[in-house]
JSON list of C-alpha atoms in Angstrom, two decimals:
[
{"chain": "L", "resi": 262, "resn": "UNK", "atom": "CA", "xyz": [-189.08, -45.79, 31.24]},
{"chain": "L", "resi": 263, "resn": "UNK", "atom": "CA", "xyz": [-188.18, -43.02, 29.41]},
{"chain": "L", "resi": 264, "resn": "UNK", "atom": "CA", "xyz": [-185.08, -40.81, 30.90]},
{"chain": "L", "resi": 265, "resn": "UNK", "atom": "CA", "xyz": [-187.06, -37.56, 29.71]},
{"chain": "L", "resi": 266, "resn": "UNK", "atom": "CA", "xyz": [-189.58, -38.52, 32.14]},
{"chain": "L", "resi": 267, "resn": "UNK", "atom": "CA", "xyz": [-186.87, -37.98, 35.42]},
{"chain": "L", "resi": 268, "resn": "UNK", "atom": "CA", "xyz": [-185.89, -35.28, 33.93]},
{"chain": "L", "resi": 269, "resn": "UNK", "atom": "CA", "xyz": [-188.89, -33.50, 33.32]},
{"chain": "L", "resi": 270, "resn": "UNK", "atom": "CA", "xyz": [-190.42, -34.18, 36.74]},
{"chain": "L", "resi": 271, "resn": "UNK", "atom": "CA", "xyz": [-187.11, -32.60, 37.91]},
{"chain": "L", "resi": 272, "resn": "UNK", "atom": "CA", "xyz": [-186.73, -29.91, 36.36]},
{"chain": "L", "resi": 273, "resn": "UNK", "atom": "CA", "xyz": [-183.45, -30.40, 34.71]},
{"chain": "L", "resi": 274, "resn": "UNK", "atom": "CA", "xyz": [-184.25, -29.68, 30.97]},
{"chain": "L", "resi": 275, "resn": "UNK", "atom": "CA", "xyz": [-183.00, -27.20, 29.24]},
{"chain": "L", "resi": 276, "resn": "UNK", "atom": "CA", "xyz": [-185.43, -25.43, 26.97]},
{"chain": "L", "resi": 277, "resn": "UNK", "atom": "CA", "xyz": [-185.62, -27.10, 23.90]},
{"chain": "L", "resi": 278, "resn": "UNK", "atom": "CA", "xyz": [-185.23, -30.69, 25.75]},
{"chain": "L", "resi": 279, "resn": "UNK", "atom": "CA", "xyz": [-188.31, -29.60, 27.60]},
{"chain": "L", "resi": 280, "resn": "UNK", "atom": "CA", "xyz": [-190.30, -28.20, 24.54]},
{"chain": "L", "resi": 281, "resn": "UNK", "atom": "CA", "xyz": [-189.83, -31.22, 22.53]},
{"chain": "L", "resi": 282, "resn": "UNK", "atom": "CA", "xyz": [-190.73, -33.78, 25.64]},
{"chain": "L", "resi": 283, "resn": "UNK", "atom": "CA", "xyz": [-194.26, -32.09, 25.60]},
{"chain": "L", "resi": 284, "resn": "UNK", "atom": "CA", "xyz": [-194.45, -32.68, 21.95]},
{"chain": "L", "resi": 285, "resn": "UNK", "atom": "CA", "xyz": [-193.75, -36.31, 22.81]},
{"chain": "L", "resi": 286, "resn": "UNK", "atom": "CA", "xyz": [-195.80, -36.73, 25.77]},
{"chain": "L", "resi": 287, "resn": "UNK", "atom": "CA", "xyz": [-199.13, -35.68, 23.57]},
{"chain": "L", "resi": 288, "resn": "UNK", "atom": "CA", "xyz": [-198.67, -38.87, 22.12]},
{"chain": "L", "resi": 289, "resn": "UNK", "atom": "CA", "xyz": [-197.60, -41.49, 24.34]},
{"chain": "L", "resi": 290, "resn": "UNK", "atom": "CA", "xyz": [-199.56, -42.96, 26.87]},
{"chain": "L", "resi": 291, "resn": "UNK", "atom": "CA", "xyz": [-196.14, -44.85, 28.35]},
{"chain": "L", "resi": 292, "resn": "UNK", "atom": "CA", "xyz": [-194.74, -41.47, 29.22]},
{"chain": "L", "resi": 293, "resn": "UNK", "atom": "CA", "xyz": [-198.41, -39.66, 30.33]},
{"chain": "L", "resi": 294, "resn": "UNK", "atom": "CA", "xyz": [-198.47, -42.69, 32.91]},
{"chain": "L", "resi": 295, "resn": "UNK", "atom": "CA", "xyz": [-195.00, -42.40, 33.94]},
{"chain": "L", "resi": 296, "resn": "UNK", "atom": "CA", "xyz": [-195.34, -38.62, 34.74]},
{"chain": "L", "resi": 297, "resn": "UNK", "atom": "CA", "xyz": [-198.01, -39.16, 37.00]},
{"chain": "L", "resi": 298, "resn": "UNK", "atom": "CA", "xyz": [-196.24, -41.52, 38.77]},
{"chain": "L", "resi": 299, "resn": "UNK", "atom": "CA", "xyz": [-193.15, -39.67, 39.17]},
{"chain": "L", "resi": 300, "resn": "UNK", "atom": "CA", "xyz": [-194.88, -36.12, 39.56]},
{"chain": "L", "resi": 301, "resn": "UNK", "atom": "CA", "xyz": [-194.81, -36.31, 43.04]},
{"chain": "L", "resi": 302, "resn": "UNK", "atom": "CA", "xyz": [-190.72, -37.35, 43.41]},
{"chain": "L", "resi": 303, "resn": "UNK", "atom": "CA", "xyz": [-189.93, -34.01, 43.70]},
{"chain": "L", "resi": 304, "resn": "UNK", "atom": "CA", "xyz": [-192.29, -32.94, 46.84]},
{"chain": "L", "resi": 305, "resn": "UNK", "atom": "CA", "xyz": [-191.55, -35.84, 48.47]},
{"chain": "L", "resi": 306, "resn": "UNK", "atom": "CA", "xyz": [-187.31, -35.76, 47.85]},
{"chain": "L", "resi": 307, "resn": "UNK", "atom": "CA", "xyz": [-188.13, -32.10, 49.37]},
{"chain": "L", "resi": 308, "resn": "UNK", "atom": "CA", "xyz": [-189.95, -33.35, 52.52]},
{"chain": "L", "resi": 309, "resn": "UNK", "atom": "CA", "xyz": [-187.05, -35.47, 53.32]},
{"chain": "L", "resi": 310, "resn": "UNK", "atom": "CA", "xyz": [-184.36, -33.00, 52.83]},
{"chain": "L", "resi": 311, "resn": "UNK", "atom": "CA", "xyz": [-186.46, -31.17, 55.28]},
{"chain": "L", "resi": 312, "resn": "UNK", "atom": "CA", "xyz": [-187.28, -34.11, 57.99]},
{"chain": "L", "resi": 313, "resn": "UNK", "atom": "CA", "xyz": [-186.21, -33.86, 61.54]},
{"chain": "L", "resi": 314, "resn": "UNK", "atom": "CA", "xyz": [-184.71, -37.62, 60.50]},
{"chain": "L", "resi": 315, "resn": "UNK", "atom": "CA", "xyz": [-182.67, -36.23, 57.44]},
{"chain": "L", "resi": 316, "resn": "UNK", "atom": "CA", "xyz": [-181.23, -33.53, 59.84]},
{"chain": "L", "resi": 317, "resn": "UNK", "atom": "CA", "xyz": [-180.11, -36.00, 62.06]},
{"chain": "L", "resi": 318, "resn": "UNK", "atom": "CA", "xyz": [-177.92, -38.17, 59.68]},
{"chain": "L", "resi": 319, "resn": "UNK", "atom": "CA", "xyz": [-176.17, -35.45, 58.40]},
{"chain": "L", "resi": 320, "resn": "UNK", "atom": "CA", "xyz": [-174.24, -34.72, 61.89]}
]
């Protein structure tokens, strides 16, 4: 897996990095898979952060 990939999905980029991953993810199919797969990491870390169970282990 490409690190870009993470990265992307999260946000954490800065411009250029993020400019020049689209570039590169017109052209490989590794990385167009991978960022499906990961596209929903970020919705889900949210929902946890925000679960009645998540508010519980941090007392």
């Amino acid at each position: 897996m490409h690190h870009e990939v993470a990265a992307y999905v999260l946000g954490v980029l800065d411009e250029e990095e993020h400019e020049a991953f689209e570039r590169h993810l017109e052209s490989c199919p590794d990385c167009q898979e991978q960022l499906v797969e990961l596209n929903e990491v970020p919705e889900l870390l949210d929902g946890l952060k925000h679960s009645p169970t998540a508010s519980e282990d941090s007392h």
